[in-house]
mmCIF file of C-alpha atoms and ligand atoms in Angstrom:
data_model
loop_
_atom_site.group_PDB
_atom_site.id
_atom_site.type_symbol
_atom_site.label_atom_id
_atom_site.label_comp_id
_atom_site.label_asym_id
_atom_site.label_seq_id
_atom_site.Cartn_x
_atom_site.Cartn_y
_atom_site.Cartn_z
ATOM 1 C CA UNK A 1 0.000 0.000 0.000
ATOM 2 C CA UNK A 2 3.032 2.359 0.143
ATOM 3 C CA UNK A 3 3.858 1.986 -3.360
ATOM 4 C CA UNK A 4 2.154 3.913 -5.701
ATOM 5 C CA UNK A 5 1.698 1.505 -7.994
ATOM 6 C CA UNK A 6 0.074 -1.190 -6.259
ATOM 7 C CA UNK A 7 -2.094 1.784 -4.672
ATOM 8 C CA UNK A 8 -3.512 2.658 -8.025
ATOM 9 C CA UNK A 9 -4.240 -1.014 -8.329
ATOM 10 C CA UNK A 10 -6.519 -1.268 -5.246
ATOM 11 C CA UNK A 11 -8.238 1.802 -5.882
ATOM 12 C CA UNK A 12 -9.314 0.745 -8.971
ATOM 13 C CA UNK A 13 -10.264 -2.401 -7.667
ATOM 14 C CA UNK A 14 -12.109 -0.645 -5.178
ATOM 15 C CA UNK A 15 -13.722 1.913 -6.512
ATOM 16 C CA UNK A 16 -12.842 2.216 -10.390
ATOM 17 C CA UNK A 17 -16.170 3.157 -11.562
ATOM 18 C CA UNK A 18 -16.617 6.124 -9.033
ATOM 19 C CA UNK A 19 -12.863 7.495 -9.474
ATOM 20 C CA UNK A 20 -14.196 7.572 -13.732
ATOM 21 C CA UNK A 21 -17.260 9.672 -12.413
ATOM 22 C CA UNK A 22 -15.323 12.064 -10.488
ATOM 23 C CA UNK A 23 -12.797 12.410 -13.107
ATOM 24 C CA UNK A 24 -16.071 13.404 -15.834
ATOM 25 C CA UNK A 25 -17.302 15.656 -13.522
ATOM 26 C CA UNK A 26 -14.278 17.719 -12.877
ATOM 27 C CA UNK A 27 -13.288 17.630 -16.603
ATOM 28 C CA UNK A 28 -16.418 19.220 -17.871
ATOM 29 C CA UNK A 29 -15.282 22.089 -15.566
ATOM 30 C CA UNK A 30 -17.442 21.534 -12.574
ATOM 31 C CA UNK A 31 -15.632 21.772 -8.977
ATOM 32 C CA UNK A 32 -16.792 21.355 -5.015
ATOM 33 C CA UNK A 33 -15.351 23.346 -1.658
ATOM 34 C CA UNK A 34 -15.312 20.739 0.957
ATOM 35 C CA UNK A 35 -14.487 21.921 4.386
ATOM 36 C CA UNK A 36 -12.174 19.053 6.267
ATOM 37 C CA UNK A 37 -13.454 19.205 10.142
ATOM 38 C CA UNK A 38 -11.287 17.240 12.423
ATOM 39 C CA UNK A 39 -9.028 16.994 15.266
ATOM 40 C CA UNK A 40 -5.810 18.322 15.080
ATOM 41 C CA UNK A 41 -2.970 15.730 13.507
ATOM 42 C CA UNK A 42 -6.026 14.270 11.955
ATOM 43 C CA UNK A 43 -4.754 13.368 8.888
ATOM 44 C CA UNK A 44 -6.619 15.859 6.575
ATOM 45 C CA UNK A 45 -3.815 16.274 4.488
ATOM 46 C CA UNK A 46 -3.331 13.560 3.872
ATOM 47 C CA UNK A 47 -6.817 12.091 3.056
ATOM 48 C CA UNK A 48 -7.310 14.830 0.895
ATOM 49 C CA UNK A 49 -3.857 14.824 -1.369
ATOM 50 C CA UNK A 50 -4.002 11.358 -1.398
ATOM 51 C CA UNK A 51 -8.112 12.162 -3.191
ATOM 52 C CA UNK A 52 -6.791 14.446 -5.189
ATOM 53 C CA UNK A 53 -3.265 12.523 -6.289
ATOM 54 C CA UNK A 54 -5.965 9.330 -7.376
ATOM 55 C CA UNK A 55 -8.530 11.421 -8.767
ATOM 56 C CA UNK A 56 -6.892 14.467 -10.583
ATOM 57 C CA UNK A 57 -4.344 16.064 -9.636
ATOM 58 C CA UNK A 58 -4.428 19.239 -12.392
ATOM 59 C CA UNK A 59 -7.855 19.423 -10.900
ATOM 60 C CA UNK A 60 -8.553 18.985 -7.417
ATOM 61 C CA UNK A 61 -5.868 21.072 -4.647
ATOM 62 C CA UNK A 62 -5.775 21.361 -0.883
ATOM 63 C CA UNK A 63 -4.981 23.919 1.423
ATOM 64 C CA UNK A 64 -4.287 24.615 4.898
ATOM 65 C CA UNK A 65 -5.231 27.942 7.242
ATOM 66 C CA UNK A 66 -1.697 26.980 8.810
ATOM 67 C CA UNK A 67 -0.044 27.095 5.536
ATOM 68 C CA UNK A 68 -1.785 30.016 4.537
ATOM 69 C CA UNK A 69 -0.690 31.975 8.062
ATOM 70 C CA UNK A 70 2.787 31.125 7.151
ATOM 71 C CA UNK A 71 2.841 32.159 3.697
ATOM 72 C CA UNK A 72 1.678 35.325 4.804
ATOM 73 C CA UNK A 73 4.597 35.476 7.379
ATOM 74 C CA UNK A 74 6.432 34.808 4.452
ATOM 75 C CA UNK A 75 5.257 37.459 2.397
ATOM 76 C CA UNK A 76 5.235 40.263 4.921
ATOM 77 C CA UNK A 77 8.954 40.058 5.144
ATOM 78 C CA UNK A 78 9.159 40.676 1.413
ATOM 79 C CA UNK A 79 8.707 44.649 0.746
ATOM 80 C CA UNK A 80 7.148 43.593 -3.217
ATOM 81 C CA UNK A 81 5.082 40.970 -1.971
ATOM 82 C CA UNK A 82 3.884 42.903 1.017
ATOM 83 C CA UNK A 83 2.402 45.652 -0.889
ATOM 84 C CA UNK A 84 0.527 42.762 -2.921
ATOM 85 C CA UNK A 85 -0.761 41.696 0.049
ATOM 86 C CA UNK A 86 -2.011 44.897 1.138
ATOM 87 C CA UNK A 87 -3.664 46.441 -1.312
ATOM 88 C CA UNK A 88 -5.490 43.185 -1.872
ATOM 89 C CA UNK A 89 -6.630 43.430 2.114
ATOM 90 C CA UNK A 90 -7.378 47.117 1.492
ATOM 91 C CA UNK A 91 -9.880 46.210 -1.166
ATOM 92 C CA UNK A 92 -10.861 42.883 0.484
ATOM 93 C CA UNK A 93 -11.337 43.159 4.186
ATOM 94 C CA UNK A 94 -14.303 43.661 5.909
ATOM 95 C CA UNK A 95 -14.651 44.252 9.812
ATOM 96 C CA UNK A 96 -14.064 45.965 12.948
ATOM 97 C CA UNK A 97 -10.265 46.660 12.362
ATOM 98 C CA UNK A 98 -9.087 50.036 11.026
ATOM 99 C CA UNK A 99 -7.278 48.877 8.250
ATOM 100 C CA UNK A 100 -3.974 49.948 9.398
ATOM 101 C CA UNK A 101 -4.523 47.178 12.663
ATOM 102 C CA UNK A 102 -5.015 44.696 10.273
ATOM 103 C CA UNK A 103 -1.808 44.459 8.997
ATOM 104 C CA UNK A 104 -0.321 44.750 12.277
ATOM 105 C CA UNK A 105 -2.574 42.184 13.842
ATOM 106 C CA UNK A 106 -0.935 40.002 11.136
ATOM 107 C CA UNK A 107 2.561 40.739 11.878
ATOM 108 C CA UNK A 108 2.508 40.639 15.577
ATOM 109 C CA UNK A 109 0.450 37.868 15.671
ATOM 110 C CA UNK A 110 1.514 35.127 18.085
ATOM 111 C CA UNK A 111 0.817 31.254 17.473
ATOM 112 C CA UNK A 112 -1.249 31.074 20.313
ATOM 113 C CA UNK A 113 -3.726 33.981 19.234
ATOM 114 C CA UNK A 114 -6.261 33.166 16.493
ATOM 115 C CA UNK A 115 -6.506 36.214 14.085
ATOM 116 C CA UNK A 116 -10.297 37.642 13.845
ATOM 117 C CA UNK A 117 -12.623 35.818 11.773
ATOM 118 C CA UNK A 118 -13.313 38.464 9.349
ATOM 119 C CA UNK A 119 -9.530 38.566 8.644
ATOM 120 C CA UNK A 120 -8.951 35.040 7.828
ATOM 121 C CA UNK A 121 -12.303 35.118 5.764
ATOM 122 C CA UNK A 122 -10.461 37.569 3.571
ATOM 123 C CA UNK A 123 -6.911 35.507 3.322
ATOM 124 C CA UNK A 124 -9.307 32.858 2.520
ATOM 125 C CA UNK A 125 -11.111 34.335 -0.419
ATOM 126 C CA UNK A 126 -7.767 35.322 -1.501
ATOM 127 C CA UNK A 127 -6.539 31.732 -1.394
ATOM 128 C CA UNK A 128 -9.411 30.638 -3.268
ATOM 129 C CA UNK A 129 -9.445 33.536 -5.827
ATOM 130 C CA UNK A 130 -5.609 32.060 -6.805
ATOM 131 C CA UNK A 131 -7.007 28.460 -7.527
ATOM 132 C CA UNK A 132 -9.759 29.399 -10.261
ATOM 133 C CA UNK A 133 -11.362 26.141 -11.650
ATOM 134 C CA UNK A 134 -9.973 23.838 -9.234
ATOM 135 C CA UNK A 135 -12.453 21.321 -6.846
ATOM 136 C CA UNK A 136 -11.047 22.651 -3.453
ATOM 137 C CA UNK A 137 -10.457 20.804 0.255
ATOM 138 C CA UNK A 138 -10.137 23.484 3.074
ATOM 139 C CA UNK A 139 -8.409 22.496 5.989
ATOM 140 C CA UNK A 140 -8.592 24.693 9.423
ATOM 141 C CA UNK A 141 -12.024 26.381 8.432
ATOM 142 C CA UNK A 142 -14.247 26.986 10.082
ATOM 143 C CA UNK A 143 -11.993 26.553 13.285
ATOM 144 C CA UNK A 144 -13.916 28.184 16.012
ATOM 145 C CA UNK A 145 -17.943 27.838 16.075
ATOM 146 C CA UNK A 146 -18.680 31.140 14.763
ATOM 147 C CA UNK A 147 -16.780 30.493 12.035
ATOM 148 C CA UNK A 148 -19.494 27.159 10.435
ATOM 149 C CA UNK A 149 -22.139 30.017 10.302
ATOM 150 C CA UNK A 150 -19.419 31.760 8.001
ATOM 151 C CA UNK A 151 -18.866 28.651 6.174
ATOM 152 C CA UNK A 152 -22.101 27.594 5.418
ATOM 153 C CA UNK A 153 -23.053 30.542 3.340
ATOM 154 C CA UNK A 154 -19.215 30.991 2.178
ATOM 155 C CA UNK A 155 -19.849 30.114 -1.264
ATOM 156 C CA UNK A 156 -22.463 32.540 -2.037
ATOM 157 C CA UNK A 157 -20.498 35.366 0.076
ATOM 158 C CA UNK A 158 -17.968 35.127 -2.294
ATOM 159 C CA UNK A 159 -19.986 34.339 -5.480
ATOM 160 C CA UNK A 160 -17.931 31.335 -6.039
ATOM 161 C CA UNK A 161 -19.706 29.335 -8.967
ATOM 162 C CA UNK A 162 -22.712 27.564 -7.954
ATOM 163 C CA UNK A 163 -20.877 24.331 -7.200
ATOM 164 C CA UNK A 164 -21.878 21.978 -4.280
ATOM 165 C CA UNK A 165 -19.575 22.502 -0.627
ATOM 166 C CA UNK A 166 -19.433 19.797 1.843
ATOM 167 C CA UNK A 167 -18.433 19.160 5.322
ATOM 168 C CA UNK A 168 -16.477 16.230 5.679
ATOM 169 C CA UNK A 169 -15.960 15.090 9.495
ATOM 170 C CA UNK A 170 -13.201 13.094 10.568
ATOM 171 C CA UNK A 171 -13.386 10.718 13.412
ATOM 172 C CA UNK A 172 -10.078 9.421 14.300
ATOM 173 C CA UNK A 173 -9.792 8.105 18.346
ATOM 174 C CA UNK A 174 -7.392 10.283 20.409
ATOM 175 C CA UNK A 175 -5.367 7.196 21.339
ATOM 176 C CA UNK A 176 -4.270 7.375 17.315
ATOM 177 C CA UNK A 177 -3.748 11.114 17.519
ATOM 178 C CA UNK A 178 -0.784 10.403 20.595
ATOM 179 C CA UNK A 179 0.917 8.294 19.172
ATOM 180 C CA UNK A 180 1.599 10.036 15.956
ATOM 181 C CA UNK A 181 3.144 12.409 17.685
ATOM 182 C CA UNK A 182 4.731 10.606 20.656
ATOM 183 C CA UNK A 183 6.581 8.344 17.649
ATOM 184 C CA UNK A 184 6.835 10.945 15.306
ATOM 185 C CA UNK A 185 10.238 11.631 13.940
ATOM 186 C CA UNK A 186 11.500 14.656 11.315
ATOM 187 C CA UNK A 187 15.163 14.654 9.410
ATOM 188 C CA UNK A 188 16.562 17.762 10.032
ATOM 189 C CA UNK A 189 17.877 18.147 6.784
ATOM 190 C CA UNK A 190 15.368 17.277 4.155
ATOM 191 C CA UNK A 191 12.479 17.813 7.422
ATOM 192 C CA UNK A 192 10.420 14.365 6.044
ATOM 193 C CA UNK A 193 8.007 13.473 8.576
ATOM 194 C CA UNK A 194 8.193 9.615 9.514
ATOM 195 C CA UNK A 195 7.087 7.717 12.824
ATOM 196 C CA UNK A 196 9.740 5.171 14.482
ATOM 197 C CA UNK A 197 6.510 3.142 15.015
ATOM 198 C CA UNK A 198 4.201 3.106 12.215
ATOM 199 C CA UNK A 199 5.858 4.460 9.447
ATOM 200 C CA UNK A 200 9.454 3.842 9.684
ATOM 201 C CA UNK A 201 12.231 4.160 6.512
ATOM 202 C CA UNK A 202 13.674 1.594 5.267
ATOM 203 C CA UNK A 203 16.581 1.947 7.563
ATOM 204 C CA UNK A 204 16.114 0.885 11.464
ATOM 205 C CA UNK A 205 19.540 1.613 13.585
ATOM 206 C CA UNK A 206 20.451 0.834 16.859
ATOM 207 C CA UNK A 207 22.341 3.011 19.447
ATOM 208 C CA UNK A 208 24.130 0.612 21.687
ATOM 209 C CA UNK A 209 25.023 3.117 24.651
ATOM 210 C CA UNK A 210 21.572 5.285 24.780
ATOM 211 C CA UNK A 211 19.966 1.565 23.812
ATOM 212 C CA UNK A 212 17.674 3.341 21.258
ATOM 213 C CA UNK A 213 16.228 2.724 17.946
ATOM 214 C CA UNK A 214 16.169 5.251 15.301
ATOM 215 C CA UNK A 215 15.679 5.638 11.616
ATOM 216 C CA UNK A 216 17.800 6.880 9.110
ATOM 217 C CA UNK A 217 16.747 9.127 5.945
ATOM 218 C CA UNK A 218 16.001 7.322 2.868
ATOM 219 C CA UNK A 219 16.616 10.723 1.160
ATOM 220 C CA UNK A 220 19.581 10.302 -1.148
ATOM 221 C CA UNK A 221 20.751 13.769 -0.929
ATOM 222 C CA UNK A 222 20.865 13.215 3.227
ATOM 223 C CA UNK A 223 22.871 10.404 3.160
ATOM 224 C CA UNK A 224 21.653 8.677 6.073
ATOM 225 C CA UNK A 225 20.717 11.494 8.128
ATOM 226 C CA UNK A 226 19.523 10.393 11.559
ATOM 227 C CA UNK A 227 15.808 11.545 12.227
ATOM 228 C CA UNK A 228 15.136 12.985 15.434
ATOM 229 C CA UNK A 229 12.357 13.531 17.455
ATOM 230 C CA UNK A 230 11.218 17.150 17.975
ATOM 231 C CA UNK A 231 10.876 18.744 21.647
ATOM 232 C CA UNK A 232 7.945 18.782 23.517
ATOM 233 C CA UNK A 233 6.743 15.117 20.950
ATOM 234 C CA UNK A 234 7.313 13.103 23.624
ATOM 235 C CA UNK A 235 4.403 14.498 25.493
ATOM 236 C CA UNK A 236 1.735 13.436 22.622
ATOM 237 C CA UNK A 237 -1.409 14.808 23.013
ATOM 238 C CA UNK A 238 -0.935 16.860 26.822
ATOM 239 C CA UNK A 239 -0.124 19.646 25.485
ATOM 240 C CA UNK A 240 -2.591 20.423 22.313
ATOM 241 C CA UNK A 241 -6.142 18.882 25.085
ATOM 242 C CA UNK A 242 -7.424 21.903 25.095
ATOM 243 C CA UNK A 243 -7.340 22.625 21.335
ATOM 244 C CA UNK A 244 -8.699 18.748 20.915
ATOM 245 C CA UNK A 245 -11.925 19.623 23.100
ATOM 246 C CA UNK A 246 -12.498 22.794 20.968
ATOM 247 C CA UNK A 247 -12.093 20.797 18.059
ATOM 248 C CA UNK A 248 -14.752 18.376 19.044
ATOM 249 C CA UNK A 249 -17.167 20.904 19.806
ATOM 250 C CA UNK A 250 -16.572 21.968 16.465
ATOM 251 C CA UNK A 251 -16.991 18.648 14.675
ATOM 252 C CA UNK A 252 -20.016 17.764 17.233
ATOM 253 C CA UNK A 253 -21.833 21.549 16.308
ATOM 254 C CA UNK A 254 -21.040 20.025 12.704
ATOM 255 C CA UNK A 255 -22.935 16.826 12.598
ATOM 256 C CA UNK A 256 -26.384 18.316 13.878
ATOM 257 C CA UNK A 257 -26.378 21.000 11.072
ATOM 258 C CA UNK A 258 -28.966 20.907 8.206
ATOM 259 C CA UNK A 259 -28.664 21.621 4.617
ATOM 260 C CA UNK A 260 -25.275 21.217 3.886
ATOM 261 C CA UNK A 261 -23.891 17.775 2.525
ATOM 262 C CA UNK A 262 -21.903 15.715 5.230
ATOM 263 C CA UNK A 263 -19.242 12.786 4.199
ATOM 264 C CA UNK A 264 -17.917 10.824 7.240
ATOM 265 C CA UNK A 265 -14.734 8.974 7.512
ATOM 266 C CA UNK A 266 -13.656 7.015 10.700
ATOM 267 C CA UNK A 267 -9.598 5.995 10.925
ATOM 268 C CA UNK A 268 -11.003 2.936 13.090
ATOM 269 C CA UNK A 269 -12.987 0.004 12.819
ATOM 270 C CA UNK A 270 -13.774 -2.132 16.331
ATOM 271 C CA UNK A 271 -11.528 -5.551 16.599
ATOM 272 C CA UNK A 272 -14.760 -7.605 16.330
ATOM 273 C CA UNK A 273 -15.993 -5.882 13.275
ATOM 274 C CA UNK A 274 -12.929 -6.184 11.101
ATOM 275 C CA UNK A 275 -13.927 -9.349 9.751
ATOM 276 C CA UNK A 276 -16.962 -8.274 8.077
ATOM 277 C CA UNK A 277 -15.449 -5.126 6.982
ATOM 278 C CA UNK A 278 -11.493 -5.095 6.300
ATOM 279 C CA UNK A 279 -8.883 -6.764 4.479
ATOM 280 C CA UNK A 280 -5.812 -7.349 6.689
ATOM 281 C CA UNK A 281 -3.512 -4.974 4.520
ATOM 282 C CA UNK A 282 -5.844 -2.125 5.110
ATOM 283 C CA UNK A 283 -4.607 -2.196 9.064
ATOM 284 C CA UNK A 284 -2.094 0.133 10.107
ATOM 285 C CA UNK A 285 0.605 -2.080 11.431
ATOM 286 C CA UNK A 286 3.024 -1.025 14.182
ATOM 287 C CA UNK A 287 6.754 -1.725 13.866
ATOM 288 C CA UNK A 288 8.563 -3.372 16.820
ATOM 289 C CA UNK A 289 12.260 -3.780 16.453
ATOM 290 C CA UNK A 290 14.343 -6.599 18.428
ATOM 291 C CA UNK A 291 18.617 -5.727 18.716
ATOM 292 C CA UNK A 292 20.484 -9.230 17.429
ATOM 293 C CA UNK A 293 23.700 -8.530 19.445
ATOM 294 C CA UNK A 294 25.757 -11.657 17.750
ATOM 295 C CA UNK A 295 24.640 -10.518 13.958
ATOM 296 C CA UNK A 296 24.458 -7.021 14.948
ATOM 297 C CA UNK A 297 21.118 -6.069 12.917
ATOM 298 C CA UNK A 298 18.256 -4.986 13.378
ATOM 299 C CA UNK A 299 15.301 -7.300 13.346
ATOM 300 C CA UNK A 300 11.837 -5.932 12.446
ATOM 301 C CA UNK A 301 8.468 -7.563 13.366
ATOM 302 C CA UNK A 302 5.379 -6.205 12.124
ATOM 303 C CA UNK A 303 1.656 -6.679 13.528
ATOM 304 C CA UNK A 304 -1.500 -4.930 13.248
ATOM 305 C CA UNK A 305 -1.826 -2.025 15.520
ATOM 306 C CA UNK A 306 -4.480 -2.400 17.723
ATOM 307 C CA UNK A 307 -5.478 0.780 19.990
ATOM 308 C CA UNK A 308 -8.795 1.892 22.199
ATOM 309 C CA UNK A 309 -11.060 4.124 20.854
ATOM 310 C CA UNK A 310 -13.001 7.456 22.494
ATOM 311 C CA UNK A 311 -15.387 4.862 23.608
ATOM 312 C CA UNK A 312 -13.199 1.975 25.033
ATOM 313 C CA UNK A 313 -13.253 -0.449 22.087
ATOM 314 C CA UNK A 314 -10.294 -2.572 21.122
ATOM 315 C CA UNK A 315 -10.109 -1.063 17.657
ATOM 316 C CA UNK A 316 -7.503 -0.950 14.510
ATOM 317 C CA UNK A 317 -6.094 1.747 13.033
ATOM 318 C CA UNK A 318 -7.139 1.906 9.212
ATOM 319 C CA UNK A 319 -4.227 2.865 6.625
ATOM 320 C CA UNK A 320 -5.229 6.609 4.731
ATOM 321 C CA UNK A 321 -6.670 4.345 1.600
ATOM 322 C CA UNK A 322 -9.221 2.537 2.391
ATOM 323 C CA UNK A 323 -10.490 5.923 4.475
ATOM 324 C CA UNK A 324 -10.254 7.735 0.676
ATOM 325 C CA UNK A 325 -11.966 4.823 -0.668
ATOM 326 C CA UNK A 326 -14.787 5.655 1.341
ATOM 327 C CA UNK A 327 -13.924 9.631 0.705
ATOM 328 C CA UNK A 328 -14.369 8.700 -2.853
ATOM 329 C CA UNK A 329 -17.453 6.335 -2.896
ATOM 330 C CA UNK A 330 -19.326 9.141 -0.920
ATOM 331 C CA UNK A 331 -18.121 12.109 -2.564
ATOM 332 C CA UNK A 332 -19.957 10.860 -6.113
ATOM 333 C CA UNK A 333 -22.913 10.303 -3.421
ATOM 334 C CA UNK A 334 -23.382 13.507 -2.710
ATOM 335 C CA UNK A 335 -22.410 15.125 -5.815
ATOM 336 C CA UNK A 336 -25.647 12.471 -7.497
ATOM 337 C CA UNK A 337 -22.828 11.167 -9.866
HETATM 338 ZN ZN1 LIG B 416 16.282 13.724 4.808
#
């Protein structure tokens, strides 16, 4: 499932006909806004580039508040691209801030302060505005709860098109969420994102004095780079509760709304259900690694990663395809292809 090849393969085992009908539908010049509502470290990026890299990639694009905040960081460094910037706000922005505060509120910004919701509706339009004609996934809006009334009448705010927007809510158990980031490990060079337990390179070491494992880069151009584990990872989910709650407020307001076209996706299935539902290669597996002190190797074992869910249930961990299988099979559901 990690090789892109034999991931076309399933997916057009799975769901051939539906990726063809999504494919039609974006050619003829049609496009969606789906709004990606989930916890934090969710995998929304992921679900979503991995939709658009199977369906059409000219024609389908993703992109992040977070990203967006950055780029702006970015450009407000940059004297040209600052005066872009701007004059675009100047025409664009709408609310309580005298323009001159807005641009300030941008640069002095700190991460812990979200900017006001009229501001990031305007970086948003922007965003939008630079990706004419593509099928969008928004990631980080609406954030906070005043921001789904925004959302829902988004589309005809900014007169884009008359094409369909969607929530899609993401339920992935918080038990997942940890140890992503507990495991997670970055190379500092080429700053790939892997996880020494469930996604490790193709490299396993062993440090025989800290009595570690680690993972090397598979990066050519880092020649074996050591990847390292960032500060504060080893904490998981402690730090970021409080932004988990107000995300599941979020995704909770989200489900009881009306009107607007819903997808769900669940990252788990229960143990007991598996059968019925899943193949065994759709499981996430978890990497253990044993230290063979005479041979002096690494030995890797690999088994299905079983975790609890929010509700107590043994469960498994599903792999990001079959979750855009399901992405995919209800996305031509609620477009009526
Ligand atoms: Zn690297």
């Amino acid at each position: 499932m990690t090789d892109p090849k034999e991931r076309e393969i399933y997916f057009e085992l799975k769901v051939g006909p539906e990726i063809k009908k999504l494919r039609e539908y974006l050619e003829k010049g049609n496009t969606f806004i789906a709004y990606l509502l989930g916890k934090k470290n969710s995998g929304k990026g992921t679900y979503s580039k991995m939709f658009a890299e199977i369906v059409d990639l000219e024609r389908v694009d993703h992109f992040s508040i977070g990203d967006m905040i950055r780029e702006v960081d970015g450009e407000l460094r940059d004297k040209e691209r600052k005066k872009e910037l701007s004059s675009f706000l100047e025409r664009n922005y709408r609310g309580w801030l005298p323009f001159k505060e807005v641009i300030s509120a941008l640069e002095k910004r700190d991460t812990g302060t979200l900017l006001p919701t009229e501001l990031v509706l305007s970086l948003v339009k922007r965003e939008i505005s630079k990706r004419k004609k593509k099928a969008l996934f928004i990631d980080g809006f609406p954030r906070g709860l005043d921001q789904i009334s925004y959302s829902l009448f988004f589309r005809d705010l900014i007169g884009y098109r008359d094409d369909p927007d969607i929530f899609i809510l993401i339920d992935v158990p918080e038990a997942v969420i940890d140890e992503r980031i507990k495991w997670r490990r970055v190379c500092p060079l080429c700053q790939t994102s892997r996880n020494l337990k469930l996604l490790p390179t193709s490299k396993v070491n062993y440090d025989e004095t800290k009595k570690e494992f680690y993972l090397l880069c598979d990066n050519p151009d880092c020649k074996g780079a050591k990847l390292l584990s960032k500060e504060g990872d080893e904490l998981g989910i402690k730090p970021i509760r409080e932004r988990l709650k107000q995300d599941e407020e979020l995704i909770e307001r989200a489900l009881s709304l009306y009107g607007i076209p819903k997808i769900f996706l669940r990252n788990s299935i229960p143990v007991k259900e598996v059968e019925r539902f899943i193949d065994d290669y759709e499981i996430t597996p978890e990497y253990i690694y044993e230290w063979d002190e005479k041979a002096k190797s690494v030995k890797i074992i690999e088994k299905p990663w079983q975790v609890v869910d929010d509700e107590g249930k043994p469960s498994y961990s599903l792999l990001p395809p079959p979750v855009v299988v399901s992405l995919i099979k209800q996305m031509t559901e609620v477009l009526s292809l």
